[in-house]
Coordinates of C-alpha atoms in Angstrom, one line a residue:
M29 CA 129.9 157.4 173.0
S30 CA 129.0 153.8 172.6
N31 CA 131.3 151.5 170.5
I32 CA 128.3 149.5 169.4
G33 CA 127.5 150.6 165.9
L34 CA 124.7 148.2 165.1
I35 CA 122.6 145.5 166.7
I36 CA 121.4 142.9 164.2
E37 CA 118.5 140.8 165.5
E38 CA 118.5 137.1 164.4
K39 CA 115.7 136.6 161.9
A40 CA 114.1 133.4 160.7
A41 CA 115.1 132.1 157.2
D42 CA 114.0 128.9 155.4
I43 CA 116.7 126.6 154.0
G44 CA 114.5 123.9 152.6
N45 CA 113.0 121.8 155.4
F46 CA 114.9 123.6 158.1
L47 CA 114.6 127.0 159.7
V48 CA 117.7 129.0 160.7
G49 CA 118.4 132.3 162.3
R50 CA 120.0 134.7 159.8
L51 CA 122.4 137.2 161.1
L52 CA 124.1 138.4 157.9
P53 CA 123.6 140.0 155.4
F54 CA 121.5 142.7 156.9
R55 CA 120.1 145.7 155.1
E56 CA 122.2 148.2 157.0
K57 CA 125.3 145.9 157.1
R58 CA 126.1 143.6 154.2
A59 CA 129.3 142.2 155.6
V60 CA 131.6 142.3 158.6
G61 CA 135.2 142.2 157.4
P62 CA 135.2 139.4 154.7
F63 CA 132.2 137.6 156.4
V64 CA 129.2 138.1 154.1
F65 CA 126.7 135.5 155.4
I66 CA 126.1 134.0 158.9
D67 CA 123.3 131.6 159.7
H68 CA 122.7 130.3 163.3
M69 CA 121.4 126.8 162.6
G70 CA 119.2 125.5 165.4
P71 CA 119.2 124.4 168.2
A72 CA 116.8 121.9 166.8
A73 CA 115.6 118.5 168.1
L74 CA 114.8 116.3 165.1
K75 CA 112.5 113.3 165.4
E76 CA 113.3 110.0 163.8
Y77 CA 111.4 110.9 160.7
Q78 CA 113.0 114.4 160.4
N79 CA 116.3 114.9 158.7
L80 CA 118.4 117.7 157.3
E81 CA 117.9 117.6 153.5
V82 CA 119.8 120.2 151.4
P83 CA 120.2 118.7 148.0
P84 CA 123.1 119.7 145.7
H85 CA 123.3 123.4 145.2
P86 CA 126.0 125.7 143.7
H87 CA 128.3 128.4 145.0
I88 CA 130.8 130.8 143.4
G89 CA 133.2 133.5 144.8
L90 CA 133.2 132.5 148.4
S91 CA 134.3 130.0 151.0
T92 CA 131.8 128.1 153.1
L93 CA 132.5 127.4 156.8
T94 CA 130.4 125.0 158.7
Y95 CA 130.9 124.7 162.5
L96 CA 128.7 122.5 164.7
F97 CA 128.0 122.6 168.4
E98 CA 125.7 119.5 168.3
G99 CA 124.7 117.0 165.7
S100 CA 126.2 115.8 162.4
I101 CA 126.0 116.7 158.7
Q102 CA 127.2 114.6 155.8
H103 CA 129.0 116.9 153.3
K104 CA 129.4 115.8 149.7
D105 CA 130.7 118.0 146.9
S106 CA 131.5 118.1 143.2
L107 CA 135.2 117.7 144.1
G108 CA 134.5 114.2 145.4
S109 CA 134.7 115.1 149.1
N110 CA 132.4 113.0 151.3
I111 CA 132.9 113.6 155.0
E112 CA 130.8 113.7 158.1
I113 CA 131.0 117.1 160.0
K114 CA 131.0 116.6 163.7
P115 CA 130.9 119.1 166.6
G116 CA 134.1 121.2 166.9
A117 CA 135.4 120.3 163.4
V118 CA 135.8 123.0 160.7
N119 CA 134.5 122.3 157.2
W120 CA 136.0 124.8 154.8
M121 CA 135.1 124.7 151.1
T122 CA 136.3 127.3 148.7
A123 CA 134.0 127.7 145.7
G124 CA 136.1 129.9 143.4
K125 CA 134.7 129.7 139.9
G126 CA 132.1 127.1 140.9
V127 CA 131.4 124.2 143.2
V128 CA 128.3 122.1 144.1
H129 CA 127.6 120.5 147.4
S130 CA 124.9 118.8 149.4
E131 CA 124.3 118.7 153.2
R132 CA 122.2 115.9 154.7
T133 CA 121.8 113.9 157.9
P134 CA 124.2 111.0 157.8
E135 CA 122.6 107.7 156.9
Y136 CA 123.2 106.0 160.3
L137 CA 121.2 108.8 162.0
R138 CA 118.3 109.1 159.6
S139 CA 116.0 106.8 161.6
S140 CA 116.8 108.1 165.1
E141 CA 116.2 111.2 167.2
K142 CA 119.0 113.7 166.9
N143 CA 119.9 117.4 167.6
L144 CA 121.4 119.9 165.2
H145 CA 123.0 123.2 166.2
G146 CA 125.8 125.3 164.7
F147 CA 126.9 128.0 162.3
Q148 CA 126.9 128.1 158.6
I149 CA 129.1 130.9 157.2
W150 CA 130.1 132.4 153.9
V151 CA 133.4 134.3 153.6
G152 CA 134.0 136.4 150.5
L153 CA 137.2 135.8 148.5
P154 CA 139.8 138.4 147.4
K155 CA 139.0 139.6 143.9
N156 CA 142.0 137.7 142.4
L157 CA 140.7 134.4 143.8
E158 CA 137.0 134.7 142.9
Q159 CA 137.6 132.7 139.7
S160 CA 140.1 130.3 141.2
E161 CA 139.7 126.5 141.1
P162 CA 137.5 125.1 143.9
T163 CA 139.1 123.4 146.9
F164 CA 138.1 121.6 150.1
H165 CA 139.7 121.3 153.5
H166 CA 138.4 119.7 156.7
T167 CA 140.0 120.4 160.1
E168 CA 139.3 117.9 162.9
T169 CA 138.4 119.1 166.4
E170 CA 141.7 118.3 168.0
D171 CA 143.6 120.4 165.4
V172 CA 141.8 123.6 166.2
P173 CA 143.9 125.8 168.5
V174 CA 142.5 126.0 172.1
W175 CA 144.2 127.7 175.1
N176 CA 143.4 129.2 178.5
E177 CA 144.2 132.5 180.0
G178 CA 143.0 132.6 183.6
D179 CA 139.4 131.7 183.7
L180 CA 138.9 132.3 179.9
Q181 CA 139.2 129.6 177.3
Y182 CA 139.9 130.7 173.7
K183 CA 139.4 128.7 170.5
L184 CA 140.7 130.1 167.2
I185 CA 138.3 128.4 164.7
A186 CA 139.7 130.2 161.7
G187 CA 142.2 132.9 160.8
E188 CA 145.0 134.5 162.9
L189 CA 144.9 136.3 166.3
F190 CA 147.0 136.6 169.4
E191 CA 150.1 135.4 167.4
R192 CA 148.3 132.1 166.8
R193 CA 147.0 130.6 163.5
S194 CA 144.2 128.1 162.8
P195 CA 145.1 125.4 160.2
V196 CA 142.0 126.4 158.2
P197 CA 143.4 127.7 154.9
V198 CA 141.7 131.1 154.8
H199 CA 142.3 133.5 151.9
S200 CA 142.3 136.9 153.6
K201 CA 143.1 138.5 156.9
L202 CA 140.3 137.4 159.3
F203 CA 139.4 135.8 162.6
F204 CA 136.7 133.6 163.9
L205 CA 137.1 133.2 167.7
E206 CA 135.3 131.4 170.5
I207 CA 135.6 132.7 174.1
K208 CA 134.2 130.7 177.1
S209 CA 134.1 132.0 180.6
K210 CA 133.5 130.2 183.9
K211 CA 133.1 133.3 185.9
S212 CA 132.1 137.0 185.4
Q213 CA 135.1 139.1 184.4
L214 CA 136.2 142.0 182.2
V215 CA 137.5 141.0 178.7
S216 CA 139.7 143.6 177.0
I217 CA 141.1 142.4 173.7
G218 CA 140.6 145.3 171.4
K219 CA 144.4 145.9 171.0
D220 CA 144.7 142.4 169.5
L221 CA 141.8 142.8 167.0
F222 CA 141.9 144.4 163.5
G223 CA 139.5 145.4 160.7
E224 CA 135.8 145.0 161.6
V225 CA 134.4 142.9 164.4
A226 CA 131.0 141.5 165.4
M227 CA 130.0 139.5 168.5
Y228 CA 127.4 136.8 168.9
V229 CA 126.4 135.6 172.4
L230 CA 125.6 131.9 172.3
E231 CA 125.2 131.3 176.0
G232 CA 125.0 133.7 178.9
N233 CA 125.3 137.4 178.3
V234 CA 127.8 140.3 178.0
T235 CA 127.6 143.8 179.4
I236 CA 129.0 146.6 177.2
E237 CA 129.0 150.2 178.5
G238 CA 126.3 149.4 181.0
N239 CA 124.0 147.6 178.6
T240 CA 123.5 143.8 178.9
F241 CA 123.0 141.7 175.8
G242 CA 122.1 138.0 175.4
G243 CA 121.5 135.7 172.5
K244 CA 119.9 136.0 169.1
Q245 CA 121.8 139.3 168.3
L246 CA 124.9 140.2 166.3
L247 CA 126.6 143.1 167.9
V248 CA 128.7 145.1 165.4
A249 CA 131.5 147.3 166.8
K250 CA 132.2 150.8 165.5
N251 CA 135.9 150.3 166.3
A252 CA 137.4 146.8 166.8
T253 CA 140.4 148.2 168.7
L254 CA 138.0 149.4 171.4
C255 CA 136.5 146.0 172.0
E256 CA 136.0 145.6 175.8
F257 CA 133.1 143.9 177.6
E258 CA 132.1 142.2 180.8
I259 CA 131.3 138.5 180.3
S260 CA 129.0 136.7 182.7
E261 CA 129.7 133.3 184.3
N262 CA 129.3 130.2 182.1
S263 CA 129.0 132.3 178.9
T264 CA 130.1 131.5 175.4
I265 CA 130.6 134.1 172.7
Y266 CA 131.9 134.3 169.2
L267 CA 133.8 137.0 167.4
F268 CA 133.8 137.3 163.6
G269 CA 135.9 139.9 161.9
G270 CA 138.8 141.0 159.8
E271 CA 139.9 143.3 157.0
P272 CA 137.0 144.3 154.7
F273 CA 137.6 144.2 150.9
E274 CA 138.1 147.4 148.9
E275 CA 135.4 146.3 146.3
E276 CA 131.8 145.7 147.4
R277 CA 130.5 142.1 147.1
Y278 CA 127.2 141.3 145.5
I279 CA 125.1 138.4 146.8
F280 CA 122.5 136.7 144.7
W281 CA 121.0 133.5 146.0
N282 CA 124.1 131.2 146.6
F283 CA 126.5 133.3 144.5
V284 CA 128.9 136.0 145.8
N285 CA 131.1 138.1 143.5
S286 CA 132.4 141.6 142.9
D287 CA 131.3 141.3 139.3
K288 CA 127.6 141.3 138.5
E289 CA 128.2 139.7 135.1
I290 CA 129.9 136.7 136.6
I291 CA 126.9 136.2 138.8
E292 CA 124.5 136.5 135.9
K293 CA 126.5 133.8 134.0
A294 CA 126.4 131.5 137.0
K295 CA 122.6 131.9 137.3
I296 CA 122.3 130.8 133.6
N297 CA 124.7 127.9 134.0
W298 CA 122.9 126.5 137.0
H299 CA 119.5 127.1 135.5
E300 CA 120.5 125.2 132.4
Q301 CA 122.4 122.6 134.5
N302 CA 125.7 123.2 132.7
H303 CA 127.8 120.4 134.3
E304 CA 131.0 121.9 132.9
A305 CA 130.5 124.9 135.0
F306 CA 128.8 123.1 137.9
P307 CA 129.8 119.4 138.0
L308 CA 127.6 116.7 139.6
V309 CA 128.1 115.6 143.2
P310 CA 129.4 112.0 143.2
G311 CA 127.0 109.9 145.3
D312 CA 124.3 112.6 145.2
E313 CA 123.4 112.9 141.6
E314 CA 119.7 112.5 141.4
E315 CA 118.5 115.8 142.9
F316 CA 119.4 119.4 142.8
V317 CA 118.1 122.7 144.1
P318 CA 116.7 124.6 141.1
L319 CA 117.4 128.3 140.7
P320 CA 114.2 130.0 142.1
K321 CA 112.1 131.3 139.3
S322 CA 111.4 134.4 141.2
I323 CA 115.1 135.4 141.1
L324 CA 116.1 134.2 137.6
N325 CA 115.7 137.8 136.4
G326 CA 115.9 139.5 139.8
K327 CA 118.1 142.2 141.1
L328 CA 121.4 141.7 142.9
S329 CA 121.7 142.5 146.5
K330 CA 124.8 144.3 147.9

């Protein structure tokens, strides 16, 4: 019997002036462990007149994780953070009861050609932290654990695995792992995994139980402890996973929470531009993404 429980095809989604490939949530799988949202952003070649423009927008009840392969994003938030995200660094913002941030092309790149490629991820928070104070943490590339085992290179972007820990201050038991291979070989790591796990093939392909898979798919395992696959030469894959929450999480626009009423209140606060609930972003105060009218009185997804 196959250990692949679900294959999620990457589907196009619009985030303003930029198209991304959405992997989670999916109608048959709303989360993998605590991961509730995964966008594959790019790869995109932007002309000198094209820039990433995501004006200030709100979040509650989650942590955002931005990880780039190529390009650069200027992150600003209502905590006063103002930092350029570069390839290999990990941008981790915990919204808690409410935070606002913007994501734009840095000023020095706005008039030149550039590439943009990476992941944008939301990780749900444990119930007792959903209304916590927002925080921000940035981990530079050189601080992310990287090690080799034979012809495999591992990078632990977030969480704990193989008795190693990433410095990213996660709030639940999870892992976000990169594996690179220079040659074809069997990878058997199920005994080290826990909770739920999904795989994304960025480059090359993997063969699982006689079936070969390439990019633009999220492969969700039935049992993480049975995770074993053949990886082709010059391949790069990512594993997302961890312990799922006992309570289901509702997702509505940019809001995640286990309590529908908290999301309804957040919708009203953002729609009315209540700056006590959602402070302005220093240095990016002129614009904001309005709550879509079509969802002001819409239904929650779960």
